[in-house]
Coordinates of C-alpha atoms and ligand atoms in Angstrom, one line a residue:
M210 CA -16.6 -10.7 19.9
T211 CA -16.4 -7.7 17.6
A212 CA -19.5 -7.0 15.6
L213 CA -19.1 -8.0 11.8
H214 CA -19.0 -5.0 9.1
P215 CA -22.6 -5.1 7.7
L216 CA -21.0 -4.7 4.2
A217 CA -18.8 -7.8 4.8
R218 CA -19.4 -10.7 2.3
L219 CA -22.5 -13.0 3.8
S220 CA -20.7 -16.1 4.0
L221 CA -18.4 -14.5 6.9
A222 CA -21.3 -13.9 9.2
K223 CA -21.2 -17.7 9.6
L224 CA -17.7 -18.4 10.0
E225 CA -15.1 -17.9 12.7
S226 CA -11.6 -16.7 12.5
P227 CA -9.1 -19.6 11.6
L228 CA -7.1 -18.1 14.3
R229 CA -8.9 -19.9 16.9
H230 CA -7.2 -23.1 15.7
V231 CA -3.9 -21.5 16.6
L232 CA -3.7 -19.0 18.7
K233 CA -1.0 -20.3 21.7
P234 CA -1.9 -20.1 25.3
V235 CA 0.3 -17.5 27.2
S236 CA 2.5 -18.9 30.3
D237 CA 1.4 -17.7 33.6
G238 CA 5.0 -17.0 34.7
A239 CA 4.9 -20.0 36.9
A240 CA 6.5 -22.2 34.3
E241 CA 7.7 -22.1 30.8
L242 CA 5.5 -23.7 28.4
V243 CA 6.4 -26.6 26.1
F244 CA 4.8 -26.5 22.7
L245 CA 4.0 -29.8 21.4
D246 CA 0.9 -28.8 19.3
G247 CA 2.0 -27.3 15.9
N248 CA 4.1 -30.4 14.3
E249 CA 7.3 -28.3 13.9
N250 CA 10.6 -29.6 14.1
A251 CA 12.0 -28.4 17.3
Y252 CA 15.6 -29.2 16.1
G253 CA 15.2 -26.7 13.1
G254 CA 16.9 -23.3 13.5
Q255 CA 15.8 -20.2 14.8
Y256 CA 12.6 -20.0 12.7
C257 CA 11.4 -23.3 13.3
R258 CA 8.5 -22.1 14.9
Y259 CA 5.2 -20.8 13.1
P260 CA 5.3 -16.8 13.5
E261 CA 3.1 -15.2 15.8
A262 CA -0.5 -16.0 14.8
D263 CA -2.2 -12.8 15.8
P264 CA 0.7 -10.2 15.9
I265 CA -1.6 -7.9 18.4
A266 CA 1.6 -5.9 19.9
V267 CA 2.6 -4.9 16.3
R268 CA -0.9 -4.0 15.3
E269 CA -1.1 -1.8 18.3
L270 CA 2.3 -0.1 17.6
F271 CA 1.2 0.7 14.1
A272 CA -2.2 2.1 15.2
R273 CA -0.4 4.3 17.6
Y274 CA 1.9 5.4 15.0
L275 CA -0.9 6.3 12.8
A276 CA -3.2 8.3 15.0
S277 CA -4.1 9.0 18.5
G278 CA -7.3 7.0 19.3
L279 CA -6.7 4.1 17.1
T280 CA -5.8 0.7 18.7
H281 CA -4.9 -2.8 17.3
E282 CA -8.6 -3.1 16.7
H283 CA -8.0 -0.7 13.6
V284 CA -5.1 -2.4 12.2
W285 CA -4.5 -6.1 10.5
I286 CA -1.1 -6.6 9.1
T287 CA -0.7 -8.6 5.9
A288 CA 2.1 -9.7 3.7
G289 CA 2.5 -6.5 1.6
S290 CA -0.2 -4.4 0.6
S291 CA -1.0 -6.6 -2.4
E292 CA -2.3 -9.3 0.2
A293 CA -4.3 -6.5 1.8
I294 CA -6.0 -5.4 -1.6
D295 CA -7.1 -9.3 -2.1
L296 CA -8.3 -9.6 1.2
V297 CA -10.5 -6.4 1.0
L298 CA -11.8 -7.6 -2.3
R299 CA -12.8 -11.1 -0.8
S300 CA -14.0 -9.8 2.5
F301 CA -16.5 -7.6 0.9
C302 CA -17.5 -8.5 -2.5
E303 CA -19.8 -11.3 -3.5
P304 CA -18.7 -12.8 -6.9
R305 CA -21.0 -12.4 -9.6
N306 CA -23.2 -10.1 -7.5
D307 CA -21.0 -6.9 -6.8
S308 CA -19.0 -4.3 -8.6
V309 CA -16.0 -2.8 -8.2
C310 CA -15.0 0.9 -9.3
I311 CA -11.4 1.8 -10.4
C312 CA -10.0 5.0 -11.4
S313 CA -7.6 4.5 -14.1
P314 CA -4.9 4.9 -14.4
S315 CA -4.6 2.6 -11.4
F316 CA -2.4 -0.1 -9.9
P317 CA -3.1 -3.3 -12.0
L318 CA -3.8 -5.5 -9.1
Y319 CA -7.2 -3.9 -8.5
Q320 CA -8.6 -4.8 -11.7
H321 CA -6.8 -7.9 -11.9
W322 CA -8.4 -9.4 -8.6
A323 CA -11.6 -7.8 -9.3
C324 CA -12.0 -9.9 -12.5
A325 CA -10.4 -13.0 -11.0
N326 CA -13.1 -12.7 -8.2
D327 CA -15.9 -12.2 -11.1
L328 CA -16.9 -8.9 -10.0
E329 CA -18.0 -6.5 -12.5
L330 CA -15.5 -3.7 -13.1
V331 CA -16.5 -0.2 -13.4
D332 CA -13.9 2.4 -14.6
V333 CA -14.3 6.0 -13.9
P334 CA -10.9 7.6 -14.8
L335 CA -9.2 10.2 -13.1
E336 CA -9.4 13.9 -14.1
G337 CA -6.9 16.6 -14.1
E338 CA -3.3 16.8 -15.6
R339 CA -2.0 14.8 -13.1
G340 CA -4.9 12.7 -12.1
E341 CA -5.5 14.5 -9.0
R342 CA -9.3 15.1 -9.2
L343 CA -11.9 12.4 -8.8
A344 CA -15.0 12.2 -11.3
L345 CA -17.0 12.1 -8.2
E346 CA -20.7 12.3 -9.5
R347 CA -19.6 9.3 -11.8
I348 CA -18.2 7.4 -8.9
V349 CA -21.0 7.8 -6.9
A350 CA -23.5 7.2 -9.6
A351 CA -21.4 3.7 -10.2
H352 CA -22.9 2.5 -6.9
A353 CA -20.0 -0.1 -6.8
K354 CA -19.6 -2.1 -3.5
L355 CA -16.0 -1.1 -3.3
T356 CA -13.9 1.8 -4.8
F357 CA -10.3 1.7 -4.9
L358 CA -8.5 5.1 -4.8
T359 CA -4.8 5.7 -4.5
S360 CA -3.1 8.8 -2.9
P361 CA -0.3 9.4 -3.5
H362 CA -0.9 8.3 -7.0
N363 CA 1.5 5.7 -8.8
P364 CA 2.8 6.7 -11.3
Y365 CA 1.4 10.4 -11.1
G366 CA 2.8 11.0 -7.6
S367 CA -0.1 13.5 -6.8
L368 CA -2.5 13.6 -4.0
L369 CA -6.1 13.3 -3.7
D370 CA -8.1 16.5 -2.4
P371 CA -9.2 15.5 1.1
R372 CA -12.4 17.2 0.6
Q373 CA -13.5 15.3 -2.7
V374 CA -12.5 11.9 -0.6
I375 CA -14.6 13.1 2.5
E376 CA -17.7 13.9 0.3
L377 CA -17.4 10.6 -1.6
L378 CA -17.3 8.6 1.8
E379 CA -20.4 10.6 3.0
R380 CA -22.2 9.9 -0.3
T381 CA -21.6 6.2 -1.4
A382 CA -23.1 3.3 0.6
G383 CA -20.0 1.0 -0.3
I384 CA -16.5 0.5 0.9
V385 CA -13.9 3.4 -0.1
A386 CA -10.3 1.6 0.0
I387 CA -7.6 4.3 -0.2
D388 CA -4.1 2.8 -1.3
E389 CA -1.4 4.9 0.5
A390 CA 1.6 2.8 -0.4
Y391 CA 3.5 6.3 -0.9
I392 CA 2.0 8.5 1.5
E393 CA 5.3 8.6 4.0
V394 CA 7.5 10.6 2.0
T395 CA 4.6 13.4 1.0
A396 CA 3.7 16.0 3.8
A397 CA 0.1 14.7 3.4
A398 CA -1.7 13.5 6.4
S399 CA -3.0 9.9 6.1
F400 CA -6.8 9.3 5.8
A401 CA -6.1 6.6 8.6
R402 CA -7.2 9.2 11.1
L403 CA -10.7 9.1 9.6
V404 CA -11.3 5.4 10.4
E405 CA -13.3 6.2 13.4
R406 CA -15.7 8.5 11.7
F407 CA -16.4 6.7 8.5
A408 CA -17.2 3.0 8.9
N409 CA -16.9 2.5 5.0
L410 CA -13.3 3.8 4.8
I411 CA -10.4 1.3 4.5
V412 CA -6.8 2.5 4.0
L413 CA -4.2 0.0 2.7
R414 CA -0.5 0.7 3.7
S415 CA 2.7 -0.7 2.4
F416 CA 6.0 -1.2 4.1
S417 CA 7.7 -2.2 0.9
K418 CA 8.1 1.8 -0.3
A419 CA 9.2 4.4 2.2
W420 CA 9.6 1.8 4.9
G421 CA 12.4 -0.2 3.2
M422 CA 11.0 -3.6 4.0
A423 CA 10.1 -4.8 0.4
G424 CA 12.1 -8.1 0.9
L425 CA 10.2 -8.8 4.1
R426 CA 6.8 -8.4 2.3
L427 CA 4.6 -6.3 4.8
G428 CA 1.6 -4.3 4.5
A429 CA -1.5 -3.2 6.6
M430 CA -5.1 -2.5 6.3
V431 CA -6.6 0.3 8.6
A432 CA -10.3 0.3 9.2
A433 CA -13.1 0.2 11.7
P434 CA -13.1 -2.9 13.8
G435 CA -15.9 -4.4 12.2
A436 CA -14.1 -4.4 9.0
I437 CA -10.9 -5.9 10.6
E438 CA -13.1 -8.3 11.9
A439 CA -14.2 -9.5 8.4
V440 CA -10.5 -9.8 7.4
R441 CA -9.9 -11.8 10.4
R442 CA -12.6 -14.1 9.7
L443 CA -11.2 -14.7 6.2
A444 CA -7.4 -14.4 6.4
A445 CA -5.1 -17.5 6.7
P446 CA -3.1 -17.6 9.8
Y447 CA 0.8 -17.4 9.8
L448 CA 1.2 -15.5 6.3
V449 CA 3.3 -12.7 7.7
S450 CA 6.8 -14.5 8.9
T451 CA 8.7 -14.1 12.0
P452 CA 11.6 -12.2 10.7
A453 CA 9.1 -9.7 9.0
L454 CA 7.4 -9.3 12.3
E455 CA 10.4 -8.7 14.2
M456 CA 11.7 -6.2 11.9
L457 CA 8.5 -4.3 11.8
R458 CA 8.0 -4.2 15.7
A459 CA 11.7 -2.8 15.8
T460 CA 11.3 -0.2 13.2
L461 CA 7.8 1.0 14.8
A462 CA 9.3 1.0 18.4
D463 CA 11.8 3.6 16.8
P464 CA 11.1 4.9 13.5
S465 CA 13.5 7.9 13.7
A466 CA 16.2 6.4 11.5
I467 CA 13.6 5.4 8.7
E468 CA 11.8 8.9 9.1
A469 CA 15.2 10.4 8.5
S470 CA 15.7 8.7 5.2
W471 CA 12.3 10.2 3.9
Q472 CA 13.9 13.7 4.7
R473 CA 16.9 12.4 2.4
L474 CA 14.5 11.0 -0.2
R475 CA 12.7 14.3 -0.4
H476 CA 15.9 16.2 -0.9
E477 CA 17.3 13.7 -3.4
R478 CA 14.1 14.0 -5.5
E479 CA 14.4 17.7 -5.8
R480 CA 18.1 17.6 -6.4
L481 CA 17.5 14.8 -9.2
A482 CA 14.7 16.7 -10.8
R483 CA 16.9 19.6 -11.0
R484 CA 19.7 18.1 -12.5
L485 CA 17.5 15.8 -14.9
V486 CA 15.7 19.0 -16.6
E487 CA 19.1 20.6 -17.7
L488 CA 19.9 17.2 -19.7
R489 CA 19.3 17.1 -23.7
P490 CA 17.1 13.7 -23.6
V491 CA 14.9 14.9 -21.0
K492 CA 11.9 16.9 -22.0
R493 CA 9.9 17.7 -19.0
V494 CA 10.1 16.3 -15.3
H495 CA 6.6 16.2 -13.8
P496 CA 6.1 17.3 -10.2
S497 CA 5.9 14.4 -7.4
Q498 CA 4.9 14.3 -3.8
T499 CA 6.7 11.1 -3.4
H500 CA 10.1 9.3 -4.0
F501 CA 9.6 8.7 -7.7
L502 CA 9.7 11.2 -10.8
R503 CA 7.8 11.1 -13.9
V504 CA 10.2 11.9 -16.6
E505 CA 9.6 12.5 -20.2
L506 CA 12.0 11.6 -22.7
D507 CA 12.9 12.6 -26.4
D508 CA 12.7 9.0 -27.7
M509 CA 11.4 7.1 -24.8
P510 CA 11.8 3.1 -25.8
R511 CA 15.6 4.0 -27.3
R512 CA 16.6 5.9 -24.0
V513 CA 15.3 3.1 -21.8
R514 CA 17.4 0.4 -24.0
E515 CA 20.3 2.6 -23.9
L516 CA 20.0 3.1 -20.1
L517 CA 19.6 -0.6 -19.5
Q518 CA 23.0 -1.1 -21.5
A519 CA 24.6 1.1 -19.2
G520 CA 23.2 -0.9 -16.2
I521 CA 20.4 1.3 -15.3
V522 CA 16.9 0.1 -15.0
I523 CA 13.7 2.5 -15.1
K524 CA 10.2 1.9 -15.7
P525 CA 8.9 2.7 -19.1
L526 CA 5.2 3.8 -18.9
A527 CA 3.2 5.3 -21.9
G528 CA 4.1 7.7 -24.6
A529 CA 7.4 9.5 -23.7
L530 CA 6.9 8.8 -20.2
V531 CA 9.4 6.9 -17.7
R532 CA 8.9 6.7 -13.9
V533 CA 12.1 6.8 -12.1
T534 CA 12.6 5.8 -8.5
V535 CA 14.8 8.2 -6.5
G536 CA 17.7 6.1 -5.4
R537 CA 20.8 6.6 -3.2
S538 CA 22.7 9.8 -4.3
E539 CA 25.4 7.8 -6.2
E540 CA 22.9 6.0 -8.0
N541 CA 21.1 9.0 -9.0
D542 CA 24.3 10.8 -10.1
R543 CA 24.9 7.6 -12.2
L544 CA 21.7 8.0 -14.0
V545 CA 22.2 11.9 -14.5
E546 CA 25.9 11.0 -15.8
V547 CA 24.7 8.3 -18.3
L548 CA 21.8 10.4 -19.5
A549 CA 24.2 13.2 -20.2
R550 CA 26.4 11.1 -22.4
L551 CA 23.7 9.9 -24.4
G552 CA 23.3 11.8 -27.6
Ligands
LIG888 C1 -0.1 1.9 -5.6 C2 0.4 0.7 -4.9 N1 -0.1 -0.1 -4.3 C3 0.0 -1.3 -3.8 C4 1.3 -1.9 -4.1 C5 1.8 -3.1 -3.7 O1 2.9 -3.0 -2.6 P1 3.2 -4.2 -1.9 O2 2.5 -5.5 -1.9 O3 4.8 -4.4 -1.9 O4 3.1 -3.5 -0.4 C6 2.0 -1.2 -4.9 C7 3.4 -1.7 -5.4 O5 4.1 -1.0 -6.6 C8 1.7 0.1 -5.7 O6 2.3 0.7 -6.2

């Protein structure tokens, strides 16, 4: 059995994975197995059976996709990266005892679930105009059990400097979870390749964004086998559905089509940014590494309202800022046309 990560929640040392109750025997080829163990309705449709309890083949495919040397033991598949965030918090942090460090502005679920788990929250805000710099000394001094970082950042669209991240991994005794929900469209290398070197590194990935599978709810956690074992002991079986696993398996077996779409998104991002800056309501388009843009509008609340009236939904941020997802070219054109018409 894989040794449990030393920083895992103490109760997990006494527990085995709930998967042990539900893992299915595999046919030896002599005869097909008849499954009368799961209380499903065999007269139901295509999805009458529970999903594969431990999708090792999909875990292996994603591990190989990420970096050579990684195996299924480094990967856990989740129902969206939101579930991965929740699992990491609950696998490593002791309620009322541990603290969690966030670097604001950050994805609201880190803070939400840290508070729901009764964990002390330490905020060490990002530095730099685009939140591209960590206040490293302050994060190290916080001595948090778990620190959440986001690279590329949402909504800044900026990347963290790998040298700062590595220095943090070397200097902190706690877990550092790097949320890479938006990495694919960027030219940056994933930190996943470092999980063999740093036992305190956990990389969170989402299949909702560039992978185009938001409706299927798929994410992943990438870490040293001991950390994956902690999550395995905690996670509920069957949270990732059969159609989701099927789609993920097919996409990872041949990612060429979705990868080609990333190239398109990069092209569209640059085209949209160039067109937006020419428009009167647009004060500034901030550079972005990924497939959304931070845009400053002259009268933000009014523009958001006007766009909505014209059937276009964008995300209002703070002050004059909005976040605009790079859409299909015709959708981007429509945004530009409507904004150009607004006086
Ligand atoms: C930075 C970041 N992390 C995680 C998520 C959660 O994504 P999902 O649960 O769809 O994988 C989001 C979603 O917006 C996000 O922006």
